[in-house]
PDB file of C-alpha atoms in Angstrom:
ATOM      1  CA  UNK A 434      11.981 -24.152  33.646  1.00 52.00           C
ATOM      2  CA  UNK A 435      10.073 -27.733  32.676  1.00 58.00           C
ATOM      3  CA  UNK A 436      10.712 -29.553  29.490  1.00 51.00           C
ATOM      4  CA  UNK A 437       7.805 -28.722  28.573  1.00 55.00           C
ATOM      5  CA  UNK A 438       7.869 -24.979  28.580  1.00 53.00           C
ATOM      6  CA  UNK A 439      10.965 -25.277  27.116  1.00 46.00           C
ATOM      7  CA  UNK A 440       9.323 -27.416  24.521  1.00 56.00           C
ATOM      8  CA  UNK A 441       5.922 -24.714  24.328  1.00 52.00           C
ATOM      9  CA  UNK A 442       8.132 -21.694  24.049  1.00 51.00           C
ATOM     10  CA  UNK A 443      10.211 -23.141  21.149  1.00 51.00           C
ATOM     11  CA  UNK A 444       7.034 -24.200  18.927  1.00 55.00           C
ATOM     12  CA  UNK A 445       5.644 -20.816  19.501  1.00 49.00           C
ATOM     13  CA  UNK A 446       9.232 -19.042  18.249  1.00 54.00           C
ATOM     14  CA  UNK A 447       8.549 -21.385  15.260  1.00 61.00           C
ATOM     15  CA  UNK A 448       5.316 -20.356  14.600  1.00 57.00           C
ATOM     16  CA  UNK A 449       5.906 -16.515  15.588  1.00 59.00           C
ATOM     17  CA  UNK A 450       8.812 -16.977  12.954  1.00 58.00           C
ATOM     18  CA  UNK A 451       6.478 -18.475  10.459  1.00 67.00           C
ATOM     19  CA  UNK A 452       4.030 -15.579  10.601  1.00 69.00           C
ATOM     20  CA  UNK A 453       6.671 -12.914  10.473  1.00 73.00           C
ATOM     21  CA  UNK A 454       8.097 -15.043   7.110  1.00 83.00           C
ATOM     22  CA  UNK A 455       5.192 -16.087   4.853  1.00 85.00           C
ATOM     23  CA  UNK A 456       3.786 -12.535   3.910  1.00 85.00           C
ATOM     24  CA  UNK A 457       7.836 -12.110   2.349  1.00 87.00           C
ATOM     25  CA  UNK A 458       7.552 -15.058   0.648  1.00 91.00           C
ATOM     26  CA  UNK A 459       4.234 -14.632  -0.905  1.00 90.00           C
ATOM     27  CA  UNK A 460       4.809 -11.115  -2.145  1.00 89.00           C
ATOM     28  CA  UNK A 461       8.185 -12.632  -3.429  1.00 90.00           C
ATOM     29  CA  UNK A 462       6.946 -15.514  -5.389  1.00 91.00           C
ATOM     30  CA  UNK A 463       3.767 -12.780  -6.354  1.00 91.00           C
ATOM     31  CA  UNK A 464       6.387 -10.230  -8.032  1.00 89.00           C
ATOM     32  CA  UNK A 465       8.602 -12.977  -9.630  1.00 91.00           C
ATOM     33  CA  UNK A 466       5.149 -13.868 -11.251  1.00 89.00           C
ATOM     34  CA  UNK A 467       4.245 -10.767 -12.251  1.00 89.00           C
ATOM     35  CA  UNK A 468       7.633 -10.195 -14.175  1.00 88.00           C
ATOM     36  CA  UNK A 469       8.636 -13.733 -15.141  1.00 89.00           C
ATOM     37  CA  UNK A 470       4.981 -14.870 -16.881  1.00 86.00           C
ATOM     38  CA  UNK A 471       4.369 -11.991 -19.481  1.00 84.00           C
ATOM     39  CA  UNK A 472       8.509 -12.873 -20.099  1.00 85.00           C
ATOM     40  CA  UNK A 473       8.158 -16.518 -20.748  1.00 83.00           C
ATOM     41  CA  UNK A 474       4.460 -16.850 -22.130  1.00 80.00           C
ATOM     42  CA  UNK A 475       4.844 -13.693 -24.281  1.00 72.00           C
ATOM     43  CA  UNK A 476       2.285 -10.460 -24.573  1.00 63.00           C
ATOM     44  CA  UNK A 477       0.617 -11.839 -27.576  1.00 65.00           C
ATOM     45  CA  UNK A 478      -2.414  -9.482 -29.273  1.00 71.00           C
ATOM     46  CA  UNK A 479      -6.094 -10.234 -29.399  1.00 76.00           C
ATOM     47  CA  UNK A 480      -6.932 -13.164 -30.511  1.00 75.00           C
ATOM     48  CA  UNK A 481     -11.117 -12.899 -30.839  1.00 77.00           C
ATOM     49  CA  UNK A 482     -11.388 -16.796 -32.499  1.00 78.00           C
ATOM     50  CA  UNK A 483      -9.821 -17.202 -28.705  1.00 81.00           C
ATOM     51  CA  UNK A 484     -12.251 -15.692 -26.717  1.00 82.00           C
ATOM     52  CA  UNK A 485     -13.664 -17.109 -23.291  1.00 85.00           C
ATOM     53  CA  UNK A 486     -11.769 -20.328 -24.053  1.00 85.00           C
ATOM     54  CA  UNK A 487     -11.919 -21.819 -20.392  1.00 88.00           C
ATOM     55  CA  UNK A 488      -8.791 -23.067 -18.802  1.00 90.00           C
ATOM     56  CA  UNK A 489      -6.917 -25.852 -21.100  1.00 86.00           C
ATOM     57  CA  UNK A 490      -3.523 -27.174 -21.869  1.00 83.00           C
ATOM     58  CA  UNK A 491      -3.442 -24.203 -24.955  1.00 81.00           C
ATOM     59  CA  UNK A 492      -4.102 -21.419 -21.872  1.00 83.00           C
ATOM     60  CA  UNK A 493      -3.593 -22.350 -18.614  1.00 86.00           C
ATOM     61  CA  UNK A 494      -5.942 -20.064 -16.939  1.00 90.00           C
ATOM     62  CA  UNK A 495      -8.111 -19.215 -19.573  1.00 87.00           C
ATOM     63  CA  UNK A 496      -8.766 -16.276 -21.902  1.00 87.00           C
ATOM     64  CA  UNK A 497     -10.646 -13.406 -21.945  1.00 88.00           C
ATOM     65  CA  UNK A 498     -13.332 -12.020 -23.834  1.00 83.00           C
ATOM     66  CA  UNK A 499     -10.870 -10.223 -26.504  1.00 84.00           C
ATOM     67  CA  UNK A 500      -8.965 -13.690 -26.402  1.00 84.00           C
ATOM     68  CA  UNK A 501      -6.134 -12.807 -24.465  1.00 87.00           C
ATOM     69  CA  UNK A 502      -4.175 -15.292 -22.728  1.00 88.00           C
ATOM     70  CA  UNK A 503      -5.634 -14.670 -18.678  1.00 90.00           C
ATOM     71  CA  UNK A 504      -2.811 -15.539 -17.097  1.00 89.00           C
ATOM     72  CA  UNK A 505      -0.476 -13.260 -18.843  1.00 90.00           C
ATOM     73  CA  UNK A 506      -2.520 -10.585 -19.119  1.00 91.00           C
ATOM     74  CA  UNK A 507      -3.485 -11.287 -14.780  1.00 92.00           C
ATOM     75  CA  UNK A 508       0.736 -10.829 -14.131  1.00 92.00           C
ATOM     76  CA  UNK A 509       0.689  -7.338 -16.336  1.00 91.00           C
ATOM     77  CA  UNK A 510      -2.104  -6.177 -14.111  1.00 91.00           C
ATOM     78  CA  UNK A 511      -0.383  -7.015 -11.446  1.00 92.00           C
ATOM     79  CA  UNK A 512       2.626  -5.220 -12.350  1.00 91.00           C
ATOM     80  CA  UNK A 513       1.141  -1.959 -12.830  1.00 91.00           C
ATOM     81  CA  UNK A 514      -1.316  -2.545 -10.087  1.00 90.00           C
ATOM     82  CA  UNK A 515       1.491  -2.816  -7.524  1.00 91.00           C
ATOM     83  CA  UNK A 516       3.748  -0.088  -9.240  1.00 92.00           C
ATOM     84  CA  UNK A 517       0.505   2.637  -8.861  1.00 92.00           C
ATOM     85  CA  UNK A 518       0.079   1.370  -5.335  1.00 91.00           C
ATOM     86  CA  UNK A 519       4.172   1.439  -4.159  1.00 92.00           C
ATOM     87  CA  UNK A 520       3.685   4.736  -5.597  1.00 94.00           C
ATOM     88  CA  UNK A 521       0.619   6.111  -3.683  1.00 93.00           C
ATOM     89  CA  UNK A 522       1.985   4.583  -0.623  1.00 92.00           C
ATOM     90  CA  UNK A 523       5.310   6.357  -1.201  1.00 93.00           C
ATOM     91  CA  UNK A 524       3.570   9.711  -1.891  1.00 94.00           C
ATOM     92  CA  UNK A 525       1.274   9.348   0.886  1.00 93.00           C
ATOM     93  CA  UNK A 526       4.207   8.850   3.577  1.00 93.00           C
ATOM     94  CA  UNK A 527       6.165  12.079   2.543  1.00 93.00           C
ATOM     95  CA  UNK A 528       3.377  14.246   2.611  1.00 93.00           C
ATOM     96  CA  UNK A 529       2.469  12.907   6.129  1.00 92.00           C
ATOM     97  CA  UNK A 530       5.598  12.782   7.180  1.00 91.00           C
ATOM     98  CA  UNK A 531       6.676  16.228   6.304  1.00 90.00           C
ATOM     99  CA  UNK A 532       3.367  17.938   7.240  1.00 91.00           C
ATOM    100  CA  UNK A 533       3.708  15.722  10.591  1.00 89.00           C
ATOM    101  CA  UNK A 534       7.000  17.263  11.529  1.00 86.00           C
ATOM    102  CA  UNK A 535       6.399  20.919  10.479  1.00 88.00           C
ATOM    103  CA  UNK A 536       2.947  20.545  12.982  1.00 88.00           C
ATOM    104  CA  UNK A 537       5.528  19.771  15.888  1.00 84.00           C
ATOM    105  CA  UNK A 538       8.379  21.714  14.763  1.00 81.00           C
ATOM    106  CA  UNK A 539       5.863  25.156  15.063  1.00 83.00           C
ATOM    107  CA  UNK A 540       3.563  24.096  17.579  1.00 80.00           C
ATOM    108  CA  UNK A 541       1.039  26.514  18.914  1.00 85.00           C
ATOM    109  CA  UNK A 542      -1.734  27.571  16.055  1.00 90.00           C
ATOM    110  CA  UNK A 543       0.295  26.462  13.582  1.00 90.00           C
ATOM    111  CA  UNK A 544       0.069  23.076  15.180  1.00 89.00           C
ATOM    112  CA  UNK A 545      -3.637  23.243  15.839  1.00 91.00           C
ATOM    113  CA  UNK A 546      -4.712  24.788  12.269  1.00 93.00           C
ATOM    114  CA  UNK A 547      -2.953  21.856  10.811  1.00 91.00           C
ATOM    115  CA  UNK A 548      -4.852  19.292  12.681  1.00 90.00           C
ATOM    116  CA  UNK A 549      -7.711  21.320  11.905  1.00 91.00           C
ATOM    117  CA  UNK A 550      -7.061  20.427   8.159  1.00 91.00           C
ATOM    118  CA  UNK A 551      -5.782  16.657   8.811  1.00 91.00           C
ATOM    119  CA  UNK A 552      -9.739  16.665  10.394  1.00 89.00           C
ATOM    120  CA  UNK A 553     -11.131  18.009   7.673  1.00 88.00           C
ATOM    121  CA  UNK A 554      -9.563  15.703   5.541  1.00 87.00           C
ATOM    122  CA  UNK A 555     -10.409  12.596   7.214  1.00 85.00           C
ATOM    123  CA  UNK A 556     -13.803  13.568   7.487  1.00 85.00           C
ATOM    124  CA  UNK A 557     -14.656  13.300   3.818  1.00 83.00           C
ATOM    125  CA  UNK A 558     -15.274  10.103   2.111  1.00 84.00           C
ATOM    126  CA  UNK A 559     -11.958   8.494   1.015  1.00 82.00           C
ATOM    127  CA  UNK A 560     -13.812   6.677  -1.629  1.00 83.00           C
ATOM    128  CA  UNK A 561     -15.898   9.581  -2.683  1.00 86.00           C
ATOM    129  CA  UNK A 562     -12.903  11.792  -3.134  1.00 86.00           C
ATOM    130  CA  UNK A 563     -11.145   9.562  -4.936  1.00 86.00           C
ATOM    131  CA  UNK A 564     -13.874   8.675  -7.802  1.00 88.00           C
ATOM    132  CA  UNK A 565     -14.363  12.910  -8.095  1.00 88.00           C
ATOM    133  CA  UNK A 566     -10.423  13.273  -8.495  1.00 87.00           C
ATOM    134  CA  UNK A 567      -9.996  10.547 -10.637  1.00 87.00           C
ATOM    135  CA  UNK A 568     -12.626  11.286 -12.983  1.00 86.00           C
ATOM    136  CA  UNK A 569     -11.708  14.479 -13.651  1.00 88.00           C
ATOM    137  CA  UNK A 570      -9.034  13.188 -15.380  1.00 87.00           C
ATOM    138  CA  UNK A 571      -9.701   9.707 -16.087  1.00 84.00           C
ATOM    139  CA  UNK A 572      -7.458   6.709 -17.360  1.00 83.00           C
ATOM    140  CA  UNK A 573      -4.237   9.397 -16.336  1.00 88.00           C
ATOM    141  CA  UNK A 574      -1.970   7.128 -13.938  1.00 89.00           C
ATOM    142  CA  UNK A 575      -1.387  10.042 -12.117  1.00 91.00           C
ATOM    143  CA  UNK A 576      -4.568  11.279 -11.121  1.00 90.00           C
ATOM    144  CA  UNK A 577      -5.312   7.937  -9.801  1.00 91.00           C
ATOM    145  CA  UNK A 578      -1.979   8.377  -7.833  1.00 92.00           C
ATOM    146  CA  UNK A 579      -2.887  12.145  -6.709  1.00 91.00           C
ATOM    147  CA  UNK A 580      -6.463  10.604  -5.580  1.00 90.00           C
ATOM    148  CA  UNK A 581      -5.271   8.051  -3.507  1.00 90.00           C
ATOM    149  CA  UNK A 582      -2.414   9.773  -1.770  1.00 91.00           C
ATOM    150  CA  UNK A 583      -4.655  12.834  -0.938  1.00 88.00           C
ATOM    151  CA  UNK A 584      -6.872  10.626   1.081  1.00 87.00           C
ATOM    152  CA  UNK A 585      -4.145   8.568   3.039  1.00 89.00           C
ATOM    153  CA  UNK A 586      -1.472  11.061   3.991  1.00 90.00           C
ATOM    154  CA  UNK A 587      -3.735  12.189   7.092  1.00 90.00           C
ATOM    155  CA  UNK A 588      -3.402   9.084   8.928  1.00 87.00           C
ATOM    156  CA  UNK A 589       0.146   8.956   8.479  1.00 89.00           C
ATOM    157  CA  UNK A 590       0.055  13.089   9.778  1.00 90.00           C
ATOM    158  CA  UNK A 591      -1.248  11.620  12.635  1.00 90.00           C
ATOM    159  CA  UNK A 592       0.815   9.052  14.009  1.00 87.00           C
ATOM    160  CA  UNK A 593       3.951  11.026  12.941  1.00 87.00           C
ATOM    161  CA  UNK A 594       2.742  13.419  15.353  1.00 87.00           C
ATOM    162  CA  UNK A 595       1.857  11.518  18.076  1.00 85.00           C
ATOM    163  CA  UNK A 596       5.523  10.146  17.604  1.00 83.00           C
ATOM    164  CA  UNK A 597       6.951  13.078  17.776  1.00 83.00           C
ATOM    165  CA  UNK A 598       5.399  14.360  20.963  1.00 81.00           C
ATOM    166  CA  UNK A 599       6.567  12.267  22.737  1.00 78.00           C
ATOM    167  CA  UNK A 600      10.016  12.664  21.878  1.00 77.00           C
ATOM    168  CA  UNK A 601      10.195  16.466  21.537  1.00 72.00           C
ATOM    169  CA  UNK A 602      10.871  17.037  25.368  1.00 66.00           C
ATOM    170  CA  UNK A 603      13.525  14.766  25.182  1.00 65.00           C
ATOM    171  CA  UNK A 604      17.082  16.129  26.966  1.00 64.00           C
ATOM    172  CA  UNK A 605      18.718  15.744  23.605  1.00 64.00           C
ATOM    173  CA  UNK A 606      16.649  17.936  21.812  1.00 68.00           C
ATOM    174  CA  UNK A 607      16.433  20.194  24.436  1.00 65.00           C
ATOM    175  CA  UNK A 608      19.639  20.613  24.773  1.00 67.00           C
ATOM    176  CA  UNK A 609      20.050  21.479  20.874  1.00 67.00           C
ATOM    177  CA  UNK A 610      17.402  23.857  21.135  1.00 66.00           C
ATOM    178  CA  UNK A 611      19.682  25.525  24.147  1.00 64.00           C
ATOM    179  CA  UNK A 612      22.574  24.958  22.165  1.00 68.00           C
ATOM    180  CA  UNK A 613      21.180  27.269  19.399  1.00 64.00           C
ATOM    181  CA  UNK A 614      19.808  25.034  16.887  1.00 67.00           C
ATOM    182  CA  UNK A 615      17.329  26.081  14.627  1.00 68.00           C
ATOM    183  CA  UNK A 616      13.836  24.696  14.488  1.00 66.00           C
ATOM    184  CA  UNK A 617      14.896  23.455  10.988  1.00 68.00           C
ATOM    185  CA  UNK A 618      18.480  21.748  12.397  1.00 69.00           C
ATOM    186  CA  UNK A 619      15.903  20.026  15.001  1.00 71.00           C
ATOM    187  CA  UNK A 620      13.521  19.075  12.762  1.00 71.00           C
ATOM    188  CA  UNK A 621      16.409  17.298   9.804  1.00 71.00           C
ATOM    189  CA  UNK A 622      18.675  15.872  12.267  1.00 71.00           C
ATOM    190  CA  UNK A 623      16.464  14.933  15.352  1.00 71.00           C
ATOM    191  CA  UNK A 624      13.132  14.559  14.541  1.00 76.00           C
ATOM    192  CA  UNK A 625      12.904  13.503  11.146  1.00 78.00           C
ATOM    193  CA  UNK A 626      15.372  10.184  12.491  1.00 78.00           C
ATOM    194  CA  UNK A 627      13.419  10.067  15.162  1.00 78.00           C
ATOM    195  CA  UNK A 628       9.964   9.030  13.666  1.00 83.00           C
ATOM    196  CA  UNK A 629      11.138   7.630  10.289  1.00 81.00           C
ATOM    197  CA  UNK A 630      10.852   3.907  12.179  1.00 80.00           C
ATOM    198  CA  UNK A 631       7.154   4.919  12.198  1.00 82.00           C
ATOM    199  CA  UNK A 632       6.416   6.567   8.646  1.00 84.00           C
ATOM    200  CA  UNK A 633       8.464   2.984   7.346  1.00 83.00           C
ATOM    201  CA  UNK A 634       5.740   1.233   9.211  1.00 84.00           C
ATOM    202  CA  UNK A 635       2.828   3.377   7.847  1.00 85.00           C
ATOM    203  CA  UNK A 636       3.637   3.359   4.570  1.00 87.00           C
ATOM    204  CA  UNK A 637       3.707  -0.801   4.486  1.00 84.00           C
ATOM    205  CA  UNK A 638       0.174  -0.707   6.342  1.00 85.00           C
ATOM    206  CA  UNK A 639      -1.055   2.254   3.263  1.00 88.00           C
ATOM    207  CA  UNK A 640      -0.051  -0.533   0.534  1.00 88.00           C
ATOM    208  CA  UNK A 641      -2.467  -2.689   0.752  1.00 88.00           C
ATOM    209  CA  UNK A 642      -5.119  -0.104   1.417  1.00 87.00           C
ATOM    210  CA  UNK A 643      -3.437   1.809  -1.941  1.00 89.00           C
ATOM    211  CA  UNK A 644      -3.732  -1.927  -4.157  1.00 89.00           C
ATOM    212  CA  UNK A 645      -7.738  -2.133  -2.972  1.00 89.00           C
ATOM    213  CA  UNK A 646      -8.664   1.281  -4.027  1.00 89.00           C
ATOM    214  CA  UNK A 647      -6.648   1.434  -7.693  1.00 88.00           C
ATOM    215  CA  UNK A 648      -8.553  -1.584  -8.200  1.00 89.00           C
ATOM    216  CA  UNK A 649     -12.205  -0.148  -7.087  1.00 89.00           C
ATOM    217  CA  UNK A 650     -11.290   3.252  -9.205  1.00 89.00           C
ATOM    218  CA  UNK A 651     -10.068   0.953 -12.093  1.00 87.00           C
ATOM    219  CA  UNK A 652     -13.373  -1.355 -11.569  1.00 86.00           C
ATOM    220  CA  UNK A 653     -15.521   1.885 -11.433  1.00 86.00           C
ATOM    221  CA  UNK A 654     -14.767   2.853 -14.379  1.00 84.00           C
ATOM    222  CA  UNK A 655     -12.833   5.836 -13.519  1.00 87.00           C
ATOM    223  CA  UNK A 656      -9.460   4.329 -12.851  1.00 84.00           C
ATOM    224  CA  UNK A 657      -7.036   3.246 -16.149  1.00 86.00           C
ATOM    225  CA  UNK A 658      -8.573   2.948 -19.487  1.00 84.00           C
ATOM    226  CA  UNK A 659     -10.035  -0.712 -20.417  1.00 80.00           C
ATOM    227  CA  UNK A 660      -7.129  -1.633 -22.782  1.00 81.00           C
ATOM    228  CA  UNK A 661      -4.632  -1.364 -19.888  1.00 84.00           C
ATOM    229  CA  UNK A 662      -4.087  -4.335 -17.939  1.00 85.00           C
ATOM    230  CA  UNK A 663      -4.562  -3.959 -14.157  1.00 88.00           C
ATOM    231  CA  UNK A 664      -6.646  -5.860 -11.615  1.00 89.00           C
ATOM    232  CA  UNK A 665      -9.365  -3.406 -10.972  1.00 89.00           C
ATOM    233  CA  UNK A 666      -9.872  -3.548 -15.012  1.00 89.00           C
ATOM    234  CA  UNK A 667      -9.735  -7.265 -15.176  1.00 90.00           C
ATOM    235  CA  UNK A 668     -12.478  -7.316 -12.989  1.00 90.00           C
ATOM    236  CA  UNK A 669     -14.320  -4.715 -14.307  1.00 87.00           C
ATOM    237  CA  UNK A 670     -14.508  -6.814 -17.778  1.00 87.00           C
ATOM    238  CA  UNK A 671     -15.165  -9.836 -16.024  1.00 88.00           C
ATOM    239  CA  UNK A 672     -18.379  -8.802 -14.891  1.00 85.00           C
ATOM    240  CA  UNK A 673     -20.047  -9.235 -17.972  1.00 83.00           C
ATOM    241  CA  UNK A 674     -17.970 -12.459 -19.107  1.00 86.00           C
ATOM    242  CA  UNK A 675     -19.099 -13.906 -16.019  1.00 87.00           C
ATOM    243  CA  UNK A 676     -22.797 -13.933 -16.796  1.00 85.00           C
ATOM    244  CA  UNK A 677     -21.692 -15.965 -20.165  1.00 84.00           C
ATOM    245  CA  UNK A 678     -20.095 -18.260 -17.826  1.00 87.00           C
ATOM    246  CA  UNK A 679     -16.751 -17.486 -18.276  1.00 89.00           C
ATOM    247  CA  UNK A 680     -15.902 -17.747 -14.514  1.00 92.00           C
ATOM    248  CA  UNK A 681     -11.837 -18.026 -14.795  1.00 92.00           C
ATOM    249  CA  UNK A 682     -12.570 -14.160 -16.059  1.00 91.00           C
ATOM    250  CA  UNK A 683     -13.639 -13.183 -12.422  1.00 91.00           C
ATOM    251  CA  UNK A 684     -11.860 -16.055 -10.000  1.00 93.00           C
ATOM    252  CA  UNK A 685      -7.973 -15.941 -11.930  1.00 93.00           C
ATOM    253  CA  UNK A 686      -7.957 -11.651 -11.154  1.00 92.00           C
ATOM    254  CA  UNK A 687     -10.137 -11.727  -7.884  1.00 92.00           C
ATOM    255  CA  UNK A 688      -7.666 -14.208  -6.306  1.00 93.00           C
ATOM    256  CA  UNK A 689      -4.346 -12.153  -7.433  1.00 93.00           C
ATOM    257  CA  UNK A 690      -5.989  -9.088  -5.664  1.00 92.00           C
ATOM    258  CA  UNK A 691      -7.086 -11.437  -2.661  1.00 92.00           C
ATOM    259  CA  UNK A 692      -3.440 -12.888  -1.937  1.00 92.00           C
ATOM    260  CA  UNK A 693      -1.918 -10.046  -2.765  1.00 91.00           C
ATOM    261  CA  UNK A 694      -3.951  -7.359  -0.287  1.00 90.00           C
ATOM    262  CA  UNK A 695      -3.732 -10.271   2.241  1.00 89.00           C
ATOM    263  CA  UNK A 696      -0.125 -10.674   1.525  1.00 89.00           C
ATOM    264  CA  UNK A 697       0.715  -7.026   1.856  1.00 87.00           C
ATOM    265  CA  UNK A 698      -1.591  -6.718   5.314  1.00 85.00           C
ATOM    266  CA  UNK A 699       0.168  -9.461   6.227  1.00 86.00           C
ATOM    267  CA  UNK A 700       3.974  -8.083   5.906  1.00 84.00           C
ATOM    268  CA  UNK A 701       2.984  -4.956   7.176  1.00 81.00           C
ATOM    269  CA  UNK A 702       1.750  -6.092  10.211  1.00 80.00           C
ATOM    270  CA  UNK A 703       5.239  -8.212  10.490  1.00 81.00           C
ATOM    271  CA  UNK A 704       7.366  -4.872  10.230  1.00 78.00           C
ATOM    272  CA  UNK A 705       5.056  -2.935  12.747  1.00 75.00           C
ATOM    273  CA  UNK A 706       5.917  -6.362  15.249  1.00 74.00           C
ATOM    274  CA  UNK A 707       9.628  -5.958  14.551  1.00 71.00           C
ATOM    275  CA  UNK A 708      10.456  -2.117  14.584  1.00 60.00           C
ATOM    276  CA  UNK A 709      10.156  -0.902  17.470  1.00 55.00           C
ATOM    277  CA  UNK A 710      13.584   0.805  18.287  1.00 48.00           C
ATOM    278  CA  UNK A 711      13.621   3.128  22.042  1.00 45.00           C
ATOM    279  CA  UNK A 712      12.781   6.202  21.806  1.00 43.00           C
ATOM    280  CA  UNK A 713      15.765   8.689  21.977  1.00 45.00           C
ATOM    281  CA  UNK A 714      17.956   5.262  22.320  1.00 44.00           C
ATOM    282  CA  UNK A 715      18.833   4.713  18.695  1.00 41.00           C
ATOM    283  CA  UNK A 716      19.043   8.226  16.810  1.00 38.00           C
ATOM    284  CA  UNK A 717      21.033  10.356  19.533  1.00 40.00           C
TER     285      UNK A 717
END
């Protein structure tokens, strides 16, 4: 092997190291924000002599129509923002994961009425479903949580069942199926190790999906109540305060949901790149 390759194959270990390493960092230096600003600055109260003051030494990034400080109240947003999202993306997994493995685990109609219903599901509108949900019971956290996870657990169904096809006429479990296990030993101690590689992965790729969607509830009008800081209803204030001119209302939010999502994407796509154990090698 040339210098040269030598030389092309190192740069592109660098940069395949790089992209595997910046999403971490981001979403590090993102939640270090998020909790260290509203510490340092302080949570003050409305302040309407304030309001719309454009980005100065007094505020860094501006304030907002009721005269709160932006950037403080951007990192609160973002705190609850990403807590309703981890959450939803949490949710979402299990109930994919566990209606994944009881498909495979009873096969036959069992199997096929559930994918049945994992069809139906992805067939309505994830959006639509979620605005109907959430307003039924609107500003509650965890109807916004319940609306997103009901529409993202399918795709998760999905590829823990494809997963878990392929494994399931493996020797190992076929020889604890001869051995007298039941379908629920199987499913606990084979199965469920065998594919949680994959629900890891899912979930990561759900959170930035989960982040867009509180914030387009929230924006909606449907989401969290006004007077709770998130990014979907930071946005959702700014779009009158932008017409004033008060741009910083719109930009300072917009671009915390921007790097964030992107962020997010970002790392998921970097765990997906570096998990992929054999199958029936690592959990026998």
């Amino acid at each position: 092997m040339t210098a040269t390759t030598l030389s092309a194959a190192a740069r592109w270990s660098t940069v395949a190291h790089l992209r595997d390493r910046w999403p971490w960092l981001v979403l590090a230096v993102v939640a270090v924000l998020a909790v260290a600003v509203p510490l340092v600055i302080g949570g003050a109260g409305p302040d309407f002599a304030d309001a719309l003051r454009a980005p100065g030494s007094a505020h860094l990034l501006g304030t907002d129509h009721s005269g709160y400080d932006l950037g403080v109240r951007t990192a609160q947003g973002l705190q609850i923002s990403l807590l309703i999202a981890a959450t939803c993306a949490v949710v979402a997994t299990v109930l994919g994961l566990a209606v994944g493995i009881v498909s495979v685990s009873a096969g036959g109609w069992v199997d096929a009425l559930i994918m049945r219903i994992v069809d139906g599901f992805n067939a309505l509108p994830h959006l639509v479903l979620g605005v109907v949900i959430a307003a039924m019971w609107r500003g509650d956290p965890v109807a916004i949580i319940a609306s997103i996870s009901l529409t993202h657990w399918p795709s998760v169904a999905r590829v823990v069942r494809a997963e878990l096809l392929a494994v399931t006429g493996a020797g190992w479990i076929e020889a604890a199926r001869l051995a007298g296990a039941t379908r629920g030993f199987v499913a606990t101690r084979h199965l469920l190790p065998a594919v949680l590689g994959q629900a890891l992965i899912a979930m990561a790729m759900l959170l930035p999906h989960a982040i867009w969607h509180e914030t387009t509830l929230s924006f909606l009008g449907v989401g969290l109540s006004p007077d709770e800081a998130s990014l979907g209803t930071l946005l959702g204030q700014a779009r009158g305060d932008v017409l004033s001119g008060a741009w910083w209302t719109l930009v300072v939010p917009g671009l915390a949901l921007i790097v964030t999502a992107l962020a997010c994407a970002a790392a998921g796509a970097s765990v997906r790149r570096s998990s992929r154990p054999p199958v029936g090698e690592v959990w026998r």
